[in-house]
Coordinates of C-alpha atoms in Angstrom, one line a residue:
X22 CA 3.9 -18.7 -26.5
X23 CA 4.4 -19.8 -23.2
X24 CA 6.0 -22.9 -21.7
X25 CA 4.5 -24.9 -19.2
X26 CA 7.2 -24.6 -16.2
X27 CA 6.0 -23.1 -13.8
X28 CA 7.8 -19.8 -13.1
X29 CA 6.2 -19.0 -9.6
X30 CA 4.2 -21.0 -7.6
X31 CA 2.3 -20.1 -4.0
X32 CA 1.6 -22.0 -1.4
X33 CA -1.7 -21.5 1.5
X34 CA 0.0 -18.0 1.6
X35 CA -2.0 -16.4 4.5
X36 CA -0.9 -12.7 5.1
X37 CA -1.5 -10.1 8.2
X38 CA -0.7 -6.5 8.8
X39 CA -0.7 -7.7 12.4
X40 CA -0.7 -10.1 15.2
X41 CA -4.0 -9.4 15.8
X42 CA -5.9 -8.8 12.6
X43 CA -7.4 -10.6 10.1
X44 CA -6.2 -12.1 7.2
X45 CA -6.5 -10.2 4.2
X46 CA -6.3 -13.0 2.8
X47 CA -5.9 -17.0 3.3
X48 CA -4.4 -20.5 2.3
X49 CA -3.9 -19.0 -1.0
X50 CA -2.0 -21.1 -3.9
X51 CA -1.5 -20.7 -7.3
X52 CA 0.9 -21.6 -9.9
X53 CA 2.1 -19.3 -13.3
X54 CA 4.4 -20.5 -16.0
X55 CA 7.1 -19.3 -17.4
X56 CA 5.9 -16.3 -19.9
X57 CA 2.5 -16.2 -19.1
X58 CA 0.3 -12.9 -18.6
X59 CA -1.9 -13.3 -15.8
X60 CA -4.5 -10.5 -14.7
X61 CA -5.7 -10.4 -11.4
X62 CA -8.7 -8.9 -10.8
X63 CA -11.2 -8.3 -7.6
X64 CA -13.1 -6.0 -5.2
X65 CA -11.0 -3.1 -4.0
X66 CA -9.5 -3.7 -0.8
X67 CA -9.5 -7.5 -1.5
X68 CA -5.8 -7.4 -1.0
X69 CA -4.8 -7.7 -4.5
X70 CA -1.8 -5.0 -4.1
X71 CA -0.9 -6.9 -1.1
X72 CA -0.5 -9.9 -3.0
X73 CA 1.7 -8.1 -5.4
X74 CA 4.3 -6.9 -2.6
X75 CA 4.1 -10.3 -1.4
X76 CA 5.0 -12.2 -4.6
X77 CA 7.7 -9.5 -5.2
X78 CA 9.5 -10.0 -1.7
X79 CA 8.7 -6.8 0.0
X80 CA 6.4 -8.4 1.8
X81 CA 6.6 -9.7 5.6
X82 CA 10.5 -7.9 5.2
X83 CA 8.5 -4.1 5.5
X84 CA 5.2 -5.1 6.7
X85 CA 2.9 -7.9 8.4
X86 CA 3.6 -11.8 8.6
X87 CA 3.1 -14.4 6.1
X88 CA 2.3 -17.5 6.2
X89 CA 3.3 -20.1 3.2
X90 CA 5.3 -20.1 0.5
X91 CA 6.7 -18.1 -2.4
X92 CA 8.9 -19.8 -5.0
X93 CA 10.7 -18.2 -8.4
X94 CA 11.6 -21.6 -10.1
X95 CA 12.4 -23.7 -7.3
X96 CA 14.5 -21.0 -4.9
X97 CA 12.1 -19.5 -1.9
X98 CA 11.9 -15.8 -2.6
X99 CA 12.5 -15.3 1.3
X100 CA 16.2 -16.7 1.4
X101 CA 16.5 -14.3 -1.7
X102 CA 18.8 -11.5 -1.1
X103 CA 17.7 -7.9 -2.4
X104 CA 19.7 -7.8 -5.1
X105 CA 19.1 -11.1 -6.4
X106 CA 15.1 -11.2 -5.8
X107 CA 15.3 -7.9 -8.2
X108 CA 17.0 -9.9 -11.2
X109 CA 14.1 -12.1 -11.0
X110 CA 11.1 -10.3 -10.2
X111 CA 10.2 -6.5 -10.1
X112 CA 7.2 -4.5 -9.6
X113 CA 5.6 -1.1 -10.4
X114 CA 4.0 0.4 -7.6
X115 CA 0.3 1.7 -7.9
X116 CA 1.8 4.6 -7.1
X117 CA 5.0 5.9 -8.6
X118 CA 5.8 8.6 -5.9
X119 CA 6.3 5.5 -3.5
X120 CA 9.6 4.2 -5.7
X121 CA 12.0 7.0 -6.6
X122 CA 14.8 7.7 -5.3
X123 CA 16.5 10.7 -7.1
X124 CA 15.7 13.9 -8.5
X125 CA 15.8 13.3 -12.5
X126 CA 14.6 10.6 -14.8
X127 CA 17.8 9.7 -16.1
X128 CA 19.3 9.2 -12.4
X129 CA 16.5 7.4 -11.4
X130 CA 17.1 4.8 -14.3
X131 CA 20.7 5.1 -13.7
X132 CA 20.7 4.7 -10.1
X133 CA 18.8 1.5 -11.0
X134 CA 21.1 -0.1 -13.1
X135 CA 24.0 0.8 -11.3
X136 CA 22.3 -1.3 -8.2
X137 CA 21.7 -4.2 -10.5
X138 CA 26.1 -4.0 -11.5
X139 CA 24.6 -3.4 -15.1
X140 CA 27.6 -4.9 -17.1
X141 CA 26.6 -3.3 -20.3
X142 CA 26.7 0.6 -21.3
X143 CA 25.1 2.7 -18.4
X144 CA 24.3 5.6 -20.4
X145 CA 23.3 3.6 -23.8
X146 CA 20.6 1.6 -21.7
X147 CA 19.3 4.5 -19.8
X148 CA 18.4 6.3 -23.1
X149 CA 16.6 2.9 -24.5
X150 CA 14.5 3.1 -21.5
X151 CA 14.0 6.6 -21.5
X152 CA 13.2 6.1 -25.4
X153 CA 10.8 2.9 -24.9
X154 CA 8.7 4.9 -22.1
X155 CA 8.3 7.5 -24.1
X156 CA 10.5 10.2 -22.2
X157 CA 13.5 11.3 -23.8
X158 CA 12.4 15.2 -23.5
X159 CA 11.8 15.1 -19.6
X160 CA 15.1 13.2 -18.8
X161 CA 16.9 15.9 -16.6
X162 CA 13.8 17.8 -15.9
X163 CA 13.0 17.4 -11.5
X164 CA 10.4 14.0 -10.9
X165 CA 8.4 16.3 -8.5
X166 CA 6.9 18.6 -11.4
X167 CA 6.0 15.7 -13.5
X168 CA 2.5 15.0 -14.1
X169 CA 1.1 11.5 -12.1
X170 CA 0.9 9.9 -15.7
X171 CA 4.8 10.8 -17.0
X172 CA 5.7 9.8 -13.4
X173 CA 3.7 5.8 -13.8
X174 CA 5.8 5.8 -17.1
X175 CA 9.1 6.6 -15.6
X176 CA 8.4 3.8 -12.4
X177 CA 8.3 1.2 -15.5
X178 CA 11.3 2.4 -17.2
X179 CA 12.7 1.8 -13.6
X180 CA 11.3 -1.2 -13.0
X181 CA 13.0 -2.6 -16.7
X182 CA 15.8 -1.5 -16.1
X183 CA 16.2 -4.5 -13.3
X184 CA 15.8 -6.9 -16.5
X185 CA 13.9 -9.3 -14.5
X186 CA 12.2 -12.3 -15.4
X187 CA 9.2 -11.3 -14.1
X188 CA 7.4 -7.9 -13.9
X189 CA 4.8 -7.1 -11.4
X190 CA 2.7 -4.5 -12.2
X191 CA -0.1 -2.6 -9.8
X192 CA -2.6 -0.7 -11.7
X193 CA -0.2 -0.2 -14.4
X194 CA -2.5 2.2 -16.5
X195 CA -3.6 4.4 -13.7
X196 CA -2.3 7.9 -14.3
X197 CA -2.0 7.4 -18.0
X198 CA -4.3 9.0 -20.8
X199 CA -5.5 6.7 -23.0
X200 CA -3.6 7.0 -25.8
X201 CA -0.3 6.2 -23.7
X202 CA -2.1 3.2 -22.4
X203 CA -2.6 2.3 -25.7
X204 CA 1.0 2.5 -26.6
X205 CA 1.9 1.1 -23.4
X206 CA 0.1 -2.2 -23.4
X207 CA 1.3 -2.6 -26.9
X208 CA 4.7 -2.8 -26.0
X209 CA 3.9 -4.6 -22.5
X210 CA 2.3 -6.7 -25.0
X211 CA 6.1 -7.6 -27.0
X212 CA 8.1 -7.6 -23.9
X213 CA 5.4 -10.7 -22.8
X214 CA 5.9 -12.4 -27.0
X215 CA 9.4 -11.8 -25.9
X216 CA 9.3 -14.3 -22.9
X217 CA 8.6 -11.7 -20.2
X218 CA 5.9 -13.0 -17.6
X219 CA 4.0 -10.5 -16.1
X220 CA 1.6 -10.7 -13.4
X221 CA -0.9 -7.6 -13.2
X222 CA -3.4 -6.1 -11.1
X223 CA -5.9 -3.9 -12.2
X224 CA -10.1 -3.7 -12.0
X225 CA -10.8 -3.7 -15.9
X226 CA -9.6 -5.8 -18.5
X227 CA -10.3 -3.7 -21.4
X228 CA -6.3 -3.0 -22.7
X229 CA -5.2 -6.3 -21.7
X230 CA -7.4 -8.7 -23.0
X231 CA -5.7 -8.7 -26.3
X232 CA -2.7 -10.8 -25.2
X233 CA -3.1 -12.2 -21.3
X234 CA -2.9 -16.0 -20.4
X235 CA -6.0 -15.8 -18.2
X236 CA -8.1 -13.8 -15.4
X237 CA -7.4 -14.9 -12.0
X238 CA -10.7 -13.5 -9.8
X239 CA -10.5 -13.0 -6.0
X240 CA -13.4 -12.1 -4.1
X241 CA -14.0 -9.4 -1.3
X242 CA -12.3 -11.4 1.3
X243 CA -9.2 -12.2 -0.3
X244 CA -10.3 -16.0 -1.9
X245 CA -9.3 -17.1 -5.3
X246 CA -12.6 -17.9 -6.5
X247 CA -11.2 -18.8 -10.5
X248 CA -7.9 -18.6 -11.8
X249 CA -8.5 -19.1 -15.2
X250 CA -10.8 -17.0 -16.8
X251 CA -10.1 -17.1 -20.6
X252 CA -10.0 -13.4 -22.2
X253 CA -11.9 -14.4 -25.5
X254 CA -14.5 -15.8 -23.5
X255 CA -14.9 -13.3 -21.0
X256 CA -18.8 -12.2 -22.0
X257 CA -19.9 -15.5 -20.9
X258 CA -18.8 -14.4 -17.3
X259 CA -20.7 -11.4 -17.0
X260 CA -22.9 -12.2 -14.2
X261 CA -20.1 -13.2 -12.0
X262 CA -18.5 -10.1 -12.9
X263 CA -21.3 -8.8 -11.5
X264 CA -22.2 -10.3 -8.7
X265 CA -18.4 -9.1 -7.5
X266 CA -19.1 -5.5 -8.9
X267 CA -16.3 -5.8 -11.4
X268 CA -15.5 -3.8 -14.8
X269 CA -15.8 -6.0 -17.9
X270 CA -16.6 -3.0 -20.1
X271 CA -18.1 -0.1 -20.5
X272 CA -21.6 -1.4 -20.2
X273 CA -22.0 0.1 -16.6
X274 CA -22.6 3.3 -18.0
X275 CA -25.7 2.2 -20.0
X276 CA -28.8 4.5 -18.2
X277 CA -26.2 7.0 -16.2
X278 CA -27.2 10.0 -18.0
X279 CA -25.3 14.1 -16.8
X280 CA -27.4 15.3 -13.7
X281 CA -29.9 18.1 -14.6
X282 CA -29.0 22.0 -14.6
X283 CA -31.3 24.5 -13.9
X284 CA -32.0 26.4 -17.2
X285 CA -30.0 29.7 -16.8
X286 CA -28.1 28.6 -14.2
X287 CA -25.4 31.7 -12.7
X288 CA -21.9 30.8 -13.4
X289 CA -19.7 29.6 -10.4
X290 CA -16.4 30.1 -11.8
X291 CA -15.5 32.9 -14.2
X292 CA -11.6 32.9 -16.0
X293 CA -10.4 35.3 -18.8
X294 CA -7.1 34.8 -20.0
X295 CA -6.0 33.3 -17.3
X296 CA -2.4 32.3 -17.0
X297 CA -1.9 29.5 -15.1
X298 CA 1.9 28.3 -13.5
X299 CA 3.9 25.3 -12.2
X300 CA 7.1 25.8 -10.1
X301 CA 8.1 28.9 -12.3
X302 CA 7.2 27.6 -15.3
X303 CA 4.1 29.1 -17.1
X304 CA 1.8 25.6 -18.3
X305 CA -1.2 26.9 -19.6
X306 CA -2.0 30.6 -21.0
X307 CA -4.7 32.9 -21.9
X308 CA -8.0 30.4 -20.5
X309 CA -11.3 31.8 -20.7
X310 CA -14.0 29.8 -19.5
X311 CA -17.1 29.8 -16.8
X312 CA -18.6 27.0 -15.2
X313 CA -22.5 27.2 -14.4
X314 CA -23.9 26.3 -10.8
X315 CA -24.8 22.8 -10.7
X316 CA -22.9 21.3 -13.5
X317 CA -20.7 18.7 -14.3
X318 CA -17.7 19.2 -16.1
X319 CA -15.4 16.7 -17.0
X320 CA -11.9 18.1 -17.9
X321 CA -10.0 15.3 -20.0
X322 CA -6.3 15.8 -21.9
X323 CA -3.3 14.1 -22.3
X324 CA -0.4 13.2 -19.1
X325 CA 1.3 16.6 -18.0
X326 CA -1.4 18.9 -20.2
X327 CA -1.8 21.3 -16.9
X328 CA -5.4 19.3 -15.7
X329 CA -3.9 19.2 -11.9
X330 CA -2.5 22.7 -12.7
X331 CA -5.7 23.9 -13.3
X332 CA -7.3 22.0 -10.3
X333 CA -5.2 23.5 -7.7
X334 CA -6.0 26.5 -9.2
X335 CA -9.8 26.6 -8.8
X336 CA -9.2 25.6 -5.8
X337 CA -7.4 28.2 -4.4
X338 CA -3.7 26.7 -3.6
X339 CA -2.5 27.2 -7.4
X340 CA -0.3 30.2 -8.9
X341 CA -2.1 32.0 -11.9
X342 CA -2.3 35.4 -13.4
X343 CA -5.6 37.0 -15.1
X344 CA -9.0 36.8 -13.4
X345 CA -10.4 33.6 -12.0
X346 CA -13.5 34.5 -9.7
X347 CA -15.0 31.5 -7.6
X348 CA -18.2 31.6 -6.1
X349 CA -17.4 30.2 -2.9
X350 CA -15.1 27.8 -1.3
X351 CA -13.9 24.8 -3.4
X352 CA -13.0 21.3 -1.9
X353 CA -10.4 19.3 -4.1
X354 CA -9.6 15.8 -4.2
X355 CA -6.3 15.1 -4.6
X356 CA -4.6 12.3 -7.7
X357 CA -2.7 11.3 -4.4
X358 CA -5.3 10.9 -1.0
X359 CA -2.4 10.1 0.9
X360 CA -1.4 13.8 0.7
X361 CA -5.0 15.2 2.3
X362 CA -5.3 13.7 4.9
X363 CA -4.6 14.6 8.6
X364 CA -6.0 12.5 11.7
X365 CA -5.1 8.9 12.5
X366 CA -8.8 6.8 11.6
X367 CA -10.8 6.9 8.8
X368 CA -13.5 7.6 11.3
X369 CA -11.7 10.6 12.5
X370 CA -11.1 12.2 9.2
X371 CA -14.6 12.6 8.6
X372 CA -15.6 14.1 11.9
X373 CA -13.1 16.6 11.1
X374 CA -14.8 18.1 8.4
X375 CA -18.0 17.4 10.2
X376 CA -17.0 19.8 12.9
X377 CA -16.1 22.3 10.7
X378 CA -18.7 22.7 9.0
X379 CA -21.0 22.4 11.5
X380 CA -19.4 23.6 14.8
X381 CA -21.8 23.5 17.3
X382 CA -23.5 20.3 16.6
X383 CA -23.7 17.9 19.2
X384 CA -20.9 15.0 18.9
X385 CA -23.8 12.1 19.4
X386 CA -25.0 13.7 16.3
X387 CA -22.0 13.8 14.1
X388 CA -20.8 10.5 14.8
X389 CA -23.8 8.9 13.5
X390 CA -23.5 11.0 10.5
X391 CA -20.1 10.1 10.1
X392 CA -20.7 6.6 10.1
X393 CA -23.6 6.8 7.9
X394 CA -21.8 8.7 5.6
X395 CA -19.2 5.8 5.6
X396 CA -21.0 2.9 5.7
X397 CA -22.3 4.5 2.4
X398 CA -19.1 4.1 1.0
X399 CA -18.6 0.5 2.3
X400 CA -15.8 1.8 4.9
X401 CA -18.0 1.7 7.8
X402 CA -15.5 -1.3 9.1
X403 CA -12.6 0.6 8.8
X404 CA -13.4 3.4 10.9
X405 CA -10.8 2.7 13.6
X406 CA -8.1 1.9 11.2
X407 CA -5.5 4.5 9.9
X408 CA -6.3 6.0 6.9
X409 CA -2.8 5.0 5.1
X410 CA -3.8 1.5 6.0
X411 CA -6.2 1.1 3.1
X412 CA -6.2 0.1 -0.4
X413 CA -5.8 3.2 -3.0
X414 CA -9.4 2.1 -3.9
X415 CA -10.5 2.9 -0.1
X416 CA -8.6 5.6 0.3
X417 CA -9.8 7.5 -2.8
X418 CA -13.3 7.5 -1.1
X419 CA -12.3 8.4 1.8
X420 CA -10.7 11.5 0.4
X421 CA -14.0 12.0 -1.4
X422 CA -16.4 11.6 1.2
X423 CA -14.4 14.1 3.2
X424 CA -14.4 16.5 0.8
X425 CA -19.1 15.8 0.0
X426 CA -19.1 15.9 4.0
X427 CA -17.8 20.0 3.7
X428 CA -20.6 20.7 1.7
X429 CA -18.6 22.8 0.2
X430 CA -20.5 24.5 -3.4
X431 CA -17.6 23.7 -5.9
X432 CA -16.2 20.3 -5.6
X433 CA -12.7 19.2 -7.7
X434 CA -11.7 15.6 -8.2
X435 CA -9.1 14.9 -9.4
X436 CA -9.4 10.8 -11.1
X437 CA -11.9 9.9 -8.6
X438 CA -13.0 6.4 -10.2
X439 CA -8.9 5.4 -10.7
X440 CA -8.1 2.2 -8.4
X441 CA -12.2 1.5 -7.9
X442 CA -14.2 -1.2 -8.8
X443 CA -17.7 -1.1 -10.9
X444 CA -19.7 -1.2 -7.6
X445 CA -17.5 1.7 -6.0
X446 CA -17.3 3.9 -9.2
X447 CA -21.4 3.9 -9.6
X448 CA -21.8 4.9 -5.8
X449 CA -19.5 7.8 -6.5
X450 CA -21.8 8.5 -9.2
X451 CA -24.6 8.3 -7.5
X452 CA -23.6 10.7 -4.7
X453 CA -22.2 13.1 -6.6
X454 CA -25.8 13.4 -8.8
X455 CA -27.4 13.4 -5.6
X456 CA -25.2 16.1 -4.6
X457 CA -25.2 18.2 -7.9
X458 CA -29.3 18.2 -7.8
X459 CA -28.8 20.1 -4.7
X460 CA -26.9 22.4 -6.2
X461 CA -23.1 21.1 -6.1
X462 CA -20.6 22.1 -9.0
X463 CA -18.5 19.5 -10.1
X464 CA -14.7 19.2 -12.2
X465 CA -14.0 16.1 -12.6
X466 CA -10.5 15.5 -14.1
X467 CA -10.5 12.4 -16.0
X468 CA -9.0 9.7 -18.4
X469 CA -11.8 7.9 -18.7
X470 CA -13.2 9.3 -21.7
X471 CA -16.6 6.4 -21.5
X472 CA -17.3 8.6 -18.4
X473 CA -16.9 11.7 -19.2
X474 CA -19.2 10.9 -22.4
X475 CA -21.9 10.0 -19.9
X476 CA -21.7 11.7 -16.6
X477 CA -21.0 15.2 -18.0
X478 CA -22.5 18.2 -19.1
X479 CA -19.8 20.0 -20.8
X480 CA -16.5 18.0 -21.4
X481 CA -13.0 20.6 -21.8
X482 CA -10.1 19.3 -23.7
X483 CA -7.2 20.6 -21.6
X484 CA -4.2 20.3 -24.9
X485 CA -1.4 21.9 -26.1
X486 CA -1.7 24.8 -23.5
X487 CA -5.8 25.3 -25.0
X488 CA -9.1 24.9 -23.5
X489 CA -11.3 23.6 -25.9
X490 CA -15.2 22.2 -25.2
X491 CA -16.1 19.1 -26.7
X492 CA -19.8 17.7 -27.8
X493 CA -20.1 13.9 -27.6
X494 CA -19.5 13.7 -31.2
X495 CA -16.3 15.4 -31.4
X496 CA -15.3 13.1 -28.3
X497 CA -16.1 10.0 -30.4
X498 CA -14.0 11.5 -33.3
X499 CA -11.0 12.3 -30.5
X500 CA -11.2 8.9 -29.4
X501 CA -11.4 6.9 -32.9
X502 CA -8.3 9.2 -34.1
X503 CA -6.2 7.3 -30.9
X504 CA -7.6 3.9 -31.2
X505 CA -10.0 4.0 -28.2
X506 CA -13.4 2.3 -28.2
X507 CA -15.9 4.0 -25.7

């Protein structure tokens, strides 16, 4: 139970990248007590992750101005010093690349404590973290060749190992397979019995509804427009979730049904014992498998099963022996957007591909089908802005709508709904049906089991080094054997 001190309070906190742009958000002030679980939820790009740096103290000091007031208790978290704001409040980054600093799991914990002046045993603590994120194995093995899931484990073993009061967290469950989210919001779950607050940001409620305080809902321009949704009563809200194309569950998958293959449809990609590698390390060995024009395919597994591997391998950039024959060139979607892209607007990165493609085409011409192409994906107002300027959410479609605008016949995502809301995540769908109908291949790789059961036509569990295809029903039994409702 928690207490009813408040912990944190905010004050009209207004915040700006810069001196001339808007606010992402304004006059904002709330107040959470002392081991409460609050979930923060809105529209992506409505500045929730912005919020988070703010409240943990790395925002205005790296980026923008703000405008208010941030206490811990009763201290301002500006006149906090570094060291001091991290004993009190921490925070996981959406994405974990963004807070390492060394080359190992065990340094990166280490390297942690010793910043904090850990009084206790170094080495003893750094194995309970190691142990409680589930990572003892990997401990000396190099952060680069971990899987995006393994690495969103270690970034909260780092983030412990401050022993702050309060724990931010920014899409927490993002790169994890269900089954580790499971486990992870369970022992989120005792760290908040055990007087831990946490403050969380994430677009669907479905893990933590079990044990937060409240919902706090902010709308597409930043506004706090309820801060105290109750979880038990959450189905009563359903229309405002939908008016602000939120998750609430899986319901928003009721009617999508897998796009329509042609009947004897060629195969686009052919494998026989393929052998597939990561740094020198062999990951996955002896795949056979086709993939028929047209299809979907969703290619779901557990963190560091070789899903990426396999990606990057279609797509041309991977190492792999055996045959792997692809009918054409593929476009792939990073886990990571920030790493694909090359021009300095949003606008920009789209007319790149658009002159690609399409080389002689008058520019008049492109640029109105770049921006039609983007004000499809409700980024039509961004196009002058740098790409690394927007939310994960926005950035993920832009990396995808660059990729559709290649026409390209084979087309790899890797997590394309992660970091989107319900309204983004249906448009994806809806493009990518529209695309597939006109012949498109799709891989999607993907821990959302609910959509692979819906949008796909054949489903591959990646496991254990194996390739094994799935009907629906063996997809309910995988999920019922790990404790996850679709």
């Amino acid at each position: 139970m928690h207490s009813s001190r408040p912990i944190l309070s905010c004050r009209n906190l207004t915040f700006r990248y810069g001196a001339q742009a808007g606010p992402v958000f304004e006059n904002l002030s709330f107040h959470v007590d002392q081991g409460e679980a609050v979930l923060f939820m809105g529209p992506s790009g409505c500045g929730k992750s912005t919020l988070a740096y703010c409240l943990a103290g790395l925002y205005p000091e790296y980026a923008g101005s703000l405008e208010g007031e941030i206490l811990i208790g009763e201290r301002p978290v500006s006149q906090m010093p570094p060291s001091k704001r991290a004993q009190e409040i921490s925070i996981l980054f959406q994405n974990p690349d963004n807070q390492f600093c060394m080359g190992r799991p065990d340094h990166e914990i280490l390297f942690a404590l010793e910043n904090m002046n850990y009084d206790g045993d170094l080495q003893e603590r750094m194995q309970e973290l190691l142990h409680f994120s589930g990572l003892e194995a990997i401990g000396t093995a190099p952060i680069h060749i971990l899987s995006g899931g393994t690495k969103q484990k270690l970034a909260l073993a780092t983030s412990l190992a401050t022993n702050a009061r309060i724990l931010v967290l920014d899409e927490p469950f993002a790169n994890l397979d269900p089954a580790a989210c499971v486990q992870l919001a369970g022992k989120l779950k005792e760290l908040n019995r055990q007087g831990l607050t946490l403050l969380i940001v994430d677009h669907n409620p479905g893990y933590w509804r079990s044990f937060i305080s409240r919902i706090a809902l902010m709308d597409g321009q930043g506004t706090l427009v309820n801060e105290n949704l109750l979880p038990d009563q959450l189905e009563s809200y359903r229309e405002l979730f939908d008016r602000y194309g939120l998750f609430l569950d899986n319901h928003w998958l009721t009617g999508i049904t897998p796009p329509e293959t042609v009947p004897d449809s060629p195969a686009i990609v052919r494998a026989k014992d393929l052998a597939l590698k990561y740094e020198k390390e062999t990951v996955i060995d002896r795949l056979t498998f086709q993939l028929k024009k047209g299809s979907v395919t969703a290619l779901i597994g557990p963190n560091g099963s070789g899903k990426t591997t396999l990606l990057c391998a279609l797509a041309g950039v991977g190492k792999y022996k055996g045959e792997l024959l692809v009918g054409g060139r593929a476009g792939l979607v990073f886990q990571n957007p920030r790493f694909q892209f090359l021009t300095l607007t949003v606008q920009e990165e789209v007319l790149t591909t658009l002159h690609v493609i399409d080389p002689p085409a008058d520019a008049a011409i492109l640029q109105k089908r770049a921006e039609d192409l983007l004000d499809e994906f409700g980024l039509l107002p961004y196009k002058e802005v740098s790409p690394y300027s927007l939310s994960q959410g926005q950035q993920r479609r832009l990396a995808l709508l660059s990729m559709l605008a290649g026409d390209r016949p084979l087309l790899l995502l890797d997590e394309p709904t992660y970091a989107q809301d319900e309204r983004s995540s249906r448009k994806i769908l809806k493009l990518l049906n529209q695309r597939v109908q006109q012949g498109l291949t799709a891989v999607i790789a993907t821990h959302d089991l609910a959509l692979a059961r819906a949008f796909a036509n054949q489903i591959l569990l990646l496991e254990n080094g194996r390739l094994t295809p799935m009907s629906t029903e063996d997809l309910d039994h995988y999920a019922a054997e790990r404790g996850i409702l679709l």
